Tab-separated table of C-alpha atoms in Angstrom:
chain	number	residue	atom	x	y	z
A	15	MET	CA	148.406	44.328	24.636
A	16	PRO	CA	149.340	47.820	25.867
A	17	SER	CA	146.618	50.031	27.328
A	18	VAL	CA	145.302	52.906	25.278
A	19	TYR	CA	144.893	55.101	28.366
A	20	TRP	CA	148.271	54.607	30.018
A	21	LEU	CA	151.681	53.696	28.712
A	22	ASP	CA	153.683	51.636	31.212
A	23	LYS	CA	156.973	52.427	29.514
A	24	ALA	CA	156.328	56.115	29.045
A	25	ASP	CA	158.322	58.563	31.135
A	26	VAL	CA	155.676	60.794	32.611
A	27	THR	CA	156.958	63.814	34.556
A	28	SER	CA	154.735	66.334	36.319
A	29	THR	CA	155.652	69.857	35.322
A	30	CYS	CA	152.452	71.600	36.361
A	31	SER	CA	152.447	73.989	39.335
A	32	LEU	CA	149.556	74.855	41.632
A	33	THR	CA	148.138	78.340	41.795
A	34	GLU	CA	147.774	80.376	44.983
A	35	ARG	CA	144.054	79.659	45.049
A	36	GLN	CA	144.638	75.908	44.793
A	37	ASN	CA	147.225	76.043	47.569
A	38	GLU	CA	144.725	77.962	49.719
A	39	LEU	CA	141.992	75.382	49.112
A	40	ALA	CA	144.430	72.521	49.814
A	41	ARG	CA	145.129	73.762	53.350
A	42	HIS	CA	143.225	72.050	56.162
A	43	LYS	CA	140.605	73.943	58.069
A	44	THR	CA	141.918	75.522	61.247
A	45	VAL	CA	140.037	75.454	64.550
A	46	ASN	CA	138.452	78.684	65.670
A	47	LYS	CA	140.378	80.530	68.368
A	48	MET	CA	137.198	81.019	70.431
A	49	TYR	CA	136.413	77.284	70.374
A	50	LYS	CA	136.175	75.620	73.780
A	51	GLU	CA	136.183	71.905	74.384
A	52	ASP	CA	133.354	70.104	76.119
A	53	ARG	CA	132.835	71.112	79.697
A	54	PRO	CA	134.841	68.876	82.067
A	55	SER	CA	132.062	68.805	84.662
A	56	PRO	CA	128.274	69.207	84.578
A	57	ILE	CA	128.596	71.792	87.363
A	58	TRP	CA	129.305	75.250	85.956
A	59	PRO	CA	130.701	78.019	88.152
A	60	VAL	CA	128.198	80.803	88.725
A	61	LYS	CA	129.408	84.380	88.610
A	62	GLN	CA	129.204	86.492	91.750
A	63	SER	CA	127.226	89.120	89.846
A	64	ALA	CA	124.664	86.492	88.868
A	65	LEU	CA	124.289	85.386	92.494
A	66	GLN	CA	123.628	88.952	93.633
A	67	ALA	CA	121.264	89.816	90.775
A	68	ILE	CA	117.881	91.261	91.700
A	69	PRO	CA	114.960	90.280	89.453
A	70	SER	CA	112.761	93.010	88.032
A	71	PRO	CA	109.015	93.198	88.791
A	72	ARG	CA	108.339	91.882	85.301
A	73	LEU	CA	110.466	88.797	85.939
A	74	LYS	CA	108.757	88.195	89.267
A	75	LYS	CA	105.406	88.372	87.557
A	76	LEU	CA	106.520	85.917	84.865
A	77	ALA	CA	107.970	83.575	87.499
A	78	GLU	CA	104.651	83.178	89.255
A	79	ALA	CA	103.135	79.726	88.852
A	80	LYS	CA	100.152	79.419	86.578
A	81	SER	CA	96.987	79.388	88.626
A	82	VAL	CA	94.241	76.884	88.051
A	83	SER	CA	91.201	78.115	86.175
A	84	PRO	CA	88.196	78.757	88.426
A	85	ASP	CA	86.066	76.696	86.042
A	86	TRP	CA	88.320	73.641	86.372
A	87	VAL	CA	86.545	70.626	87.838
A	88	GLU	CA	88.339	67.589	89.209
A	89	ASP	CA	87.654	64.240	87.548
A	90	ARG	CA	84.814	62.347	89.060
A	91	PRO	CA	85.594	59.003	90.756
A	92	VAL	CA	84.690	55.752	89.027
A	93	TYR	CA	82.138	54.864	91.664
A	94	SER	CA	79.648	57.670	92.008
A	95	LYS	CA	77.958	58.322	95.330
A	96	VAL	CA	74.216	57.846	95.418
A	97	SER	CA	72.424	60.500	97.410
A	98	GLU	CA	69.993	59.632	100.157
A	99	ALA	CA	67.152	61.257	98.224
A	100	ALA	CA	67.846	58.968	95.249
A	101	LYS	CA	67.824	55.921	97.529
A	102	ARG	CA	64.416	56.826	98.897
A	103	ALA	CA	62.941	57.824	95.540
A	104	SER	CA	60.069	55.800	94.129
A	105	ALA	CA	59.682	55.195	90.415
A	106	SER	CA	56.664	56.570	88.617
A	107	PRO	CA	54.271	54.198	86.803
A	108	HIS	CA	55.681	55.274	83.432
A	109	THR	CA	59.272	54.563	84.566
A	110	ALA	CA	58.252	51.134	85.846
A	111	GLN	CA	56.568	50.404	82.508
A	112	LEU	CA	59.690	51.391	80.552
A	113	ALA	CA	61.837	49.197	82.830
A	114	LYS	CA	59.969	46.051	81.892
A	115	ALA	CA	61.566	43.784	79.264
A	116	LYS	CA	59.911	43.410	75.899
A	117	LYS	CA	57.651	40.373	75.655
A	118	ASP	CA	58.797	39.393	72.171
A	119	HIS	CA	62.436	39.393	73.216
A	120	ALA	CA	61.717	37.284	76.298
A	121	VAL	CA	59.729	34.691	74.339
A	122	HIS	CA	62.441	34.483	71.670
A	123	PHE	CA	65.125	34.043	74.319
A	124	ILE	CA	63.225	31.274	76.135
A	125	SER	CA	62.479	29.421	72.898
A	126	ASN	CA	66.160	29.444	71.942
A	127	GLN	CA	67.091	28.083	75.337
A	128	LEU	CA	64.607	25.223	74.963
A	129	LYS	CA	65.786	24.345	71.458
A	130	ARG	CA	69.457	24.307	72.486
A	131	PRO	CA	70.717	20.854	73.567
A	132	GLN	CA	71.727	20.427	77.163
A	133	GLU	CA	75.238	19.202	76.361
A	134	ASP	CA	77.616	20.952	74.022
A	135	SER	CA	78.968	19.149	71.029
A	136	ILE	CA	82.377	17.509	71.128
A	137	SER	CA	83.784	19.969	68.547
A	138	GLU	CA	83.068	22.944	70.828
A	139	LYS	CA	84.917	21.298	73.715
A	140	VAL	CA	88.000	20.334	71.683
A	141	THR	CA	88.321	23.519	69.593
A	142	ALA	CA	91.310	25.690	70.603
A	143	PRO	CA	92.024	29.274	69.538
A	144	THR	CA	94.454	29.788	66.679
A	145	ALA	CA	97.741	31.657	66.974
A	146	ARG	CA	96.241	34.657	65.173
A	147	THR	CA	93.333	34.777	67.633
A	148	GLU	CA	95.716	34.663	70.588
A	149	ALA	CA	97.828	37.442	69.023
A	150	LEU	CA	94.742	39.609	68.577
A	151	ALA	CA	93.668	38.877	72.143
A	152	VAL	CA	96.870	40.374	73.573
A	153	PRO	CA	96.094	43.882	74.913
A	154	LYS	CA	97.745	46.810	73.202
A	155	MET	CA	100.853	47.941	75.079
A	156	GLU	CA	101.754	51.542	75.676
A	157	HIS	CA	104.619	52.932	73.601
A	158	PRO	CA	107.827	53.301	75.671
A	159	GLN	CA	108.347	56.873	74.386
A	160	HIS	CA	104.786	57.961	75.102
A	161	GLN	CA	104.652	61.090	77.237
A	162	HIS	CA	101.620	61.675	79.410
A	163	ASP	CA	99.998	65.065	79.844
A	164	LEU	CA	101.792	67.471	82.139
A	165	THR	CA	100.268	68.259	85.487
A	166	VAL	CA	98.396	71.523	85.955
A	167	LEU	CA	100.621	72.625	88.839
A	168	ARG	CA	104.329	72.493	87.982
A	169	ASN	CA	107.348	73.550	90.003
A	170	VAL	CA	109.394	76.429	88.620
A	171	PRO	CA	113.161	75.684	88.695
A	172	ALA	CA	115.376	77.906	90.802
A	173	SER	CA	117.392	78.923	87.737
A	174	ALA	CA	114.273	80.449	86.176
A	175	LEU	CA	113.465	82.362	89.381
A	176	HIS	CA	116.919	83.989	89.523
A	177	THR	CA	117.282	84.699	85.793
A	178	GLN	CA	117.916	88.313	84.814
A	179	ALA	CA	116.755	89.589	81.450
A	180	SER	CA	119.175	91.414	79.183
A	181	ASP	CA	118.664	94.971	77.961
A	182	ARG	CA	117.538	93.667	74.583
A	183	VAL	CA	114.928	91.403	76.146
A	184	CYS	CA	113.622	94.260	78.284
A	185	GLN	CA	113.447	96.460	75.197
A	186	LEU	CA	111.480	93.818	73.278
A	187	ALA	CA	109.188	93.215	76.259
A	188	LYS	CA	107.915	96.802	76.223
A	189	PRO	CA	104.567	97.102	74.423
A	190	LYS	CA	104.361	99.277	71.360
A	191	THR	CA	102.877	102.665	72.211
A	192	ARG	CA	99.999	103.600	69.970
A	193	LYS	CA	97.281	106.153	70.349
A	194	ALA	CA	93.675	105.153	70.403
A	195	ILE	CA	91.245	106.156	67.654
A	196	PHE	CA	89.584	108.743	69.857
A	197	GLU	CA	93.022	110.255	70.642
A	198	GLY	CA	93.790	111.042	67.022
A	199	TYR	CA	95.152	107.724	65.725
A	200	ASP	CA	94.322	107.138	62.059
A	201	PRO	CA	94.677	103.446	61.044
A	202	TYR	CA	94.235	104.327	57.349
A	203	ARG	CA	97.079	106.867	57.216
A	204	ILE	CA	99.831	106.000	54.724
A	205	SER	CA	103.374	107.091	55.452
A	206	LEU	CA	105.346	109.235	53.014
A	207	ALA	CA	107.966	106.514	52.566
A	208	ALA	CA	105.278	104.090	51.405
A	209	LYS	CA	103.941	106.657	48.919
A	210	HIS	CA	107.360	107.109	47.251
A	211	ALA	CA	108.245	103.406	47.264
A	212	GLU	CA	108.871	101.711	43.928
A	213	ALA	CA	107.850	98.135	43.337
A	214	SER	CA	110.529	95.689	42.232
A	215	PRO	CA	110.181	93.765	38.970
A	216	ARG	CA	109.389	90.616	40.947
A	217	ILE	CA	106.496	92.311	42.770
A	218	ILE	CA	105.157	93.660	39.489
A	219	GLU	CA	105.383	90.169	38.030
A	220	LEU	CA	103.454	88.714	40.970
A	221	CYS	CA	100.806	91.442	40.754
A	222	THR	CA	100.113	90.749	37.079
A	223	PRO	CA	96.990	88.590	36.724
A	224	PRO	CA	97.427	85.353	34.789
A	225	ALA	CA	96.415	85.402	31.163
A	226	HIS	CA	93.323	83.321	30.449
A	227	LYS	CA	92.814	81.617	27.173
A	228	GLN	CA	89.864	82.904	25.176
A	229	ARG	CA	87.598	80.312	23.739
A	230	HIS	CA	85.978	81.088	20.410
A	231	LYS	CA	82.367	80.203	20.175
A	232	LYS	CA	81.464	77.890	17.399
A	233	ILE	CA	78.962	79.311	14.955
């Protein structure tokens, strides 16, 4: 049975021609002329001008290592040292009274020890932990990608010490000059450009409060 979508015996000839736009889209993408292949070596040649560069005072200030806060206190050791005064101290009568064990707890503990048989049962000797108990007993391992906290004192690389800022970076690093309030600066002054500005339709749409539905009271 012949197919309804394709005729095997039909003589099909392509007479269509591509447009200029189709020919342009059919071309493969060319490589950029400024493209450079991967560097052949991890060592890059340094320019002579970069070797003779002199850092600015601002760069020297930024290159200084971060100093430790004066309030920083080193971690205490696990075993604390007991002072000689604490060794020679004598407890007060109230402290000695609080240090005594409760009578009810001692009596309950002794009675339980007397009631308990001297030999353990056979089931307690033979019982072994299950696989789930052994799995839960395994200590939690540290993740291989876990990164510990950085040290307070860190070494600054030599490349950062000899880096020279560009003119744009120096321009952005300058603080914005602004007069103080007592020198005539008015923080509430509106510029003329802001007074003559016209809001776009989108801003007007966002400024319009949403319409609330009014509920009619039942009489």
